[in-house]
Structure formats: C-alpha cells, structure tokens
Amino acid sequence: MSRLTLHTLDSAPEVVKPALEKAVRGSGFLSNLLAVLASSPVALQAYQDMSALNATASLSLIEREVVQLVAGTTHGCRFCVAGHTAIATNKAKLDPEILAALRARGFEQIQDERLQALALFTKAVIDTRGQVSDQALQDFRDAGYGDQQALEVIAGVGLATICNFANNLARTPLNSQLEAYAWEAP
C-alpha cells in the first residue's frame, strides 16, 4: 500500500493529465511511479524531462540501464529495480548474468570489463556524492570512458534519485506488469 496518493487518470490534477495520458499511450498502462509523481506537477515534469534528456546521452541503452540498476539497488528502490530489470531484459537485451550481478549488487563480478567499470564508478559516485577517488576516475577512464560519460553518470544518478527516493518515500507498489521482475535487497 502506497503511503502517498496513487493517482489514476481521473483523479490526477488537470495540469498533469496530458503527460500521464501520453505515458499510458507509450506503455499501455499507468506506472505507479507516475501515479505517485502526479501529486506534484514539478516532480513529474522533472522526472519526465530528465528521462528524455538521459535518453540522449552518449551512454548506450545498456550502459544507461547499468547506471539505473546500480542506483536503484544502492538506494534500495524495489520499484525502480523491477522497472529497470524489465527494460534491461526486454529492450536493452542485457546479458542475464550481468543483470543478475547488478541485482545482487555484485558489481565486481560483472564479466564485461567496461560495464563493470561503469557499475563501480556509478556506485562510487553515489557513495562519495561525486567525490570519487582519483583511482576510481582513472579506472573509469581506462575502460574507455571520458569526461562526458562521467557527467552523464551523474545525470543518470540524478534521474534515479528522483524516482528512487519518491518510490522509497511512497512505498510504491509494483504494477502487475512488473511483478515478474520483483526485487528484494540482498
């Protein structure tokens, strides 16, 4: 049960209805995340605008999903981990072993060196609030990433923070469409 209002298309404030209707047309259902964010037009727009910007990053879809899964598991967001597991599985086609390592917070166990470096750097950004060590930044660069991607990780973490924290505050229940991807913190 959500601690914050889970709006429907009918109960949502008029100002956010067009955004919610567009989201429903795109996915076929109203995500409970959006149903929660609908209480605040600012929060909903911030999330949707950041999502749209994040989609234009130089990081690939797989890399962006790695960032989101690291953030979601680090922040303990059950809803976001389930949602991004669905995206990583169905859209990004992320290797199931890498996905399992991300969901288990076993970032060091990721066999793909580039994605491992991305996951470890993302975790370091979150843990240090951006004050990563010189070695962490160098390891990220050694994996082939540059300043642009380092800043895109921060943007991705910013996006994740909006939805992770909103879901944690609300205790947003999973939509039935995400139940197959449910996650509990290890």
Coordinates of C-alpha atoms in Angstrom, one line a residue:
M1 CA 0.0 0.0 0.0
S2 CA 1.4 3.4 -1.0
R3 CA 1.9 6.0 1.7
L4 CA 1.3 8.7 -0.9
T5 CA -1.6 9.1 -3.3
L6 CA -1.6 6.8 -6.3
H7 CA -3.5 8.9 -8.8
T8 CA -5.5 7.5 -11.7
L9 CA -6.0 9.3 -14.9
D10 CA -9.3 10.6 -13.5
S11 CA -8.0 11.7 -10.1
A12 CA -4.8 13.3 -11.2
P13 CA -4.5 17.1 -11.3
E14 CA -5.7 18.5 -14.6
V15 CA -2.2 20.0 -15.3
V16 CA -0.6 16.6 -15.4
K17 CA -3.3 14.6 -17.2
P18 CA -1.8 15.1 -20.7
A19 CA 1.6 13.8 -19.5
L20 CA 0.0 10.8 -17.9
E21 CA -2.1 10.1 -21.0
K22 CA 1.0 10.2 -23.2
A23 CA 2.8 7.8 -20.8
V24 CA -0.2 5.4 -20.9
R25 CA -0.2 5.5 -24.7
G26 CA 3.5 4.7 -24.8
S27 CA 3.5 1.8 -22.3
G28 CA -0.1 0.6 -22.2
F29 CA -0.5 1.2 -18.5
L30 CA -0.1 4.0 -15.9
S31 CA 3.1 3.2 -14.0
N32 CA 2.6 3.5 -10.2
L33 CA 5.7 5.8 -10.2
L34 CA 3.9 8.3 -12.4
A35 CA 0.7 7.8 -10.4
V36 CA 2.7 8.9 -7.3
L37 CA 4.6 11.7 -9.0
A38 CA 1.3 13.1 -10.4
S39 CA 0.7 14.7 -7.0
S40 CA 3.4 17.2 -7.8
P41 CA 3.5 18.6 -11.3
V42 CA 7.1 19.8 -10.7
A43 CA 8.3 16.3 -9.6
L44 CA 6.5 14.6 -12.5
Q45 CA 7.9 17.1 -15.1
A46 CA 11.4 16.9 -13.5
Y47 CA 11.3 13.1 -13.8
Q48 CA 10.0 13.1 -17.4
D49 CA 12.3 15.8 -18.6
M50 CA 15.3 14.1 -17.0
S51 CA 14.3 10.8 -18.6
A52 CA 14.0 12.4 -22.0
L53 CA 17.4 14.1 -21.6
N54 CA 19.0 10.9 -20.3
A55 CA 17.8 9.0 -23.4
T56 CA 20.0 11.4 -25.5
A57 CA 23.2 10.6 -23.6
S58 CA 26.3 9.1 -25.3
L59 CA 26.0 6.2 -23.0
S60 CA 24.2 3.3 -24.7
L61 CA 20.8 2.0 -23.5
I62 CA 22.6 -0.9 -21.8
E63 CA 25.0 1.5 -20.1
R64 CA 22.2 3.8 -19.0
E65 CA 20.4 0.8 -17.6
V66 CA 23.5 -0.3 -15.7
V67 CA 23.6 3.2 -14.1
Q68 CA 19.9 2.9 -13.2
L69 CA 20.2 -0.5 -11.7
V70 CA 23.3 0.4 -9.7
A71 CA 21.4 3.4 -8.3
G72 CA 18.2 1.5 -7.7
T73 CA 19.9 -1.3 -5.8
T74 CA 22.1 1.1 -3.9
H75 CA 19.1 3.2 -2.9
G76 CA 17.0 0.1 -2.2
C77 CA 14.2 1.0 -4.6
R78 CA 12.2 -2.1 -5.2
F79 CA 10.0 -0.4 -7.8
C80 CA 12.9 1.0 -9.9
V81 CA 14.9 -2.2 -9.8
A82 CA 11.9 -4.1 -11.1
G83 CA 11.2 -1.5 -13.8
H84 CA 14.7 -1.3 -15.0
T85 CA 15.1 -5.1 -14.9
A86 CA 12.1 -5.2 -17.3
I87 CA 13.8 -2.6 -19.6
A88 CA 17.2 -4.3 -19.3
T89 CA 15.7 -7.6 -20.2
N90 CA 13.2 -6.7 -22.9
K91 CA 14.6 -3.6 -24.6
A92 CA 18.3 -3.5 -23.9
K93 CA 18.8 -7.2 -24.0
L94 CA 21.3 -7.1 -21.2
D95 CA 23.2 -10.4 -20.6
P96 CA 21.3 -12.2 -17.9
E97 CA 24.5 -12.9 -15.9
I98 CA 25.3 -9.2 -15.8
L99 CA 21.7 -8.4 -14.9
A100 CA 21.9 -10.9 -12.0
A101 CA 25.1 -9.4 -10.8
L102 CA 23.6 -5.9 -10.8
R103 CA 20.5 -7.0 -9.0
A104 CA 22.7 -8.8 -6.4
R105 CA 24.9 -5.7 -6.0
G106 CA 27.8 -7.9 -7.1
F107 CA 29.3 -5.2 -9.3
E108 CA 32.9 -6.7 -9.1
Q109 CA 31.5 -10.0 -10.5
I110 CA 30.4 -8.4 -13.8
Q111 CA 32.4 -10.2 -16.5
D112 CA 32.3 -7.4 -19.1
E113 CA 35.2 -5.1 -18.0
R114 CA 33.7 -1.9 -19.5
L115 CA 30.3 -2.5 -17.8
Q116 CA 32.0 -3.5 -14.6
A117 CA 34.0 -0.2 -14.6
L118 CA 30.7 1.7 -15.3
A119 CA 28.9 0.0 -12.4
L120 CA 31.8 0.5 -10.0
F121 CA 32.2 4.2 -11.0
T122 CA 28.4 4.7 -10.6
K123 CA 28.5 3.2 -7.1
A124 CA 31.5 5.3 -6.2
V125 CA 29.7 8.5 -7.4
I126 CA 26.7 7.6 -5.2
D127 CA 28.7 6.5 -2.2
T128 CA 31.0 9.6 -2.2
R129 CA 28.4 12.1 -3.5
G130 CA 30.6 12.7 -6.5
Q131 CA 33.9 13.0 -4.6
V132 CA 35.3 9.8 -6.2
S133 CA 39.0 9.0 -5.7
D134 CA 41.5 9.7 -8.5
Q135 CA 41.9 5.9 -8.9
A136 CA 38.1 5.4 -9.4
L137 CA 38.1 8.1 -12.1
Q138 CA 41.2 6.6 -13.7
D139 CA 39.7 3.1 -13.7
F140 CA 36.6 4.6 -15.4
R141 CA 38.8 6.3 -18.0
D142 CA 40.9 3.2 -18.5
A143 CA 37.7 1.4 -19.5
G144 CA 37.3 3.8 -22.4
Y145 CA 35.0 6.4 -20.8
G146 CA 35.7 10.2 -20.8
D147 CA 34.6 13.3 -19.0
Q148 CA 31.3 13.4 -21.0
Q149 CA 30.3 9.9 -19.8
A150 CA 31.4 10.7 -16.2
L151 CA 29.0 13.6 -16.2
E152 CA 26.3 11.5 -17.8
V153 CA 26.6 9.0 -15.0
I154 CA 25.9 11.9 -12.6
A155 CA 22.9 12.9 -14.7
G156 CA 21.7 9.3 -14.6
V157 CA 22.1 9.2 -10.9
G158 CA 20.2 12.5 -10.6
L159 CA 17.3 10.9 -12.6
A160 CA 17.5 7.8 -10.5
T161 CA 17.4 9.8 -7.3
I162 CA 14.1 11.4 -8.2
C163 CA 12.4 8.1 -8.8
N164 CA 14.2 6.0 -6.2
F165 CA 13.6 8.5 -3.4
A166 CA 9.9 9.1 -4.5
N167 CA 9.3 5.4 -4.6
N168 CA 11.0 4.8 -1.3
L169 CA 9.0 7.6 0.3
A170 CA 5.7 6.4 -1.1
R171 CA 6.5 2.7 -0.8
T172 CA 5.1 2.5 -4.3
P173 CA 3.6 -0.9 -5.0
L174 CA 4.6 -2.7 -8.2
N175 CA 2.3 -2.6 -11.1
S176 CA 1.1 -6.1 -12.1
Q177 CA 3.2 -5.7 -15.3
L178 CA 6.4 -5.6 -13.2
E179 CA 5.7 -8.3 -10.7
A180 CA 7.7 -10.9 -12.7
Y181 CA 10.8 -8.6 -12.2
A182 CA 10.3 -8.1 -8.4
W183 CA 13.4 -7.5 -6.4
E184 CA 14.3 -7.5 -2.7
A185 CA 17.5 -6.1 -1.3
P186 CA 20.1 -8.9 -0.8

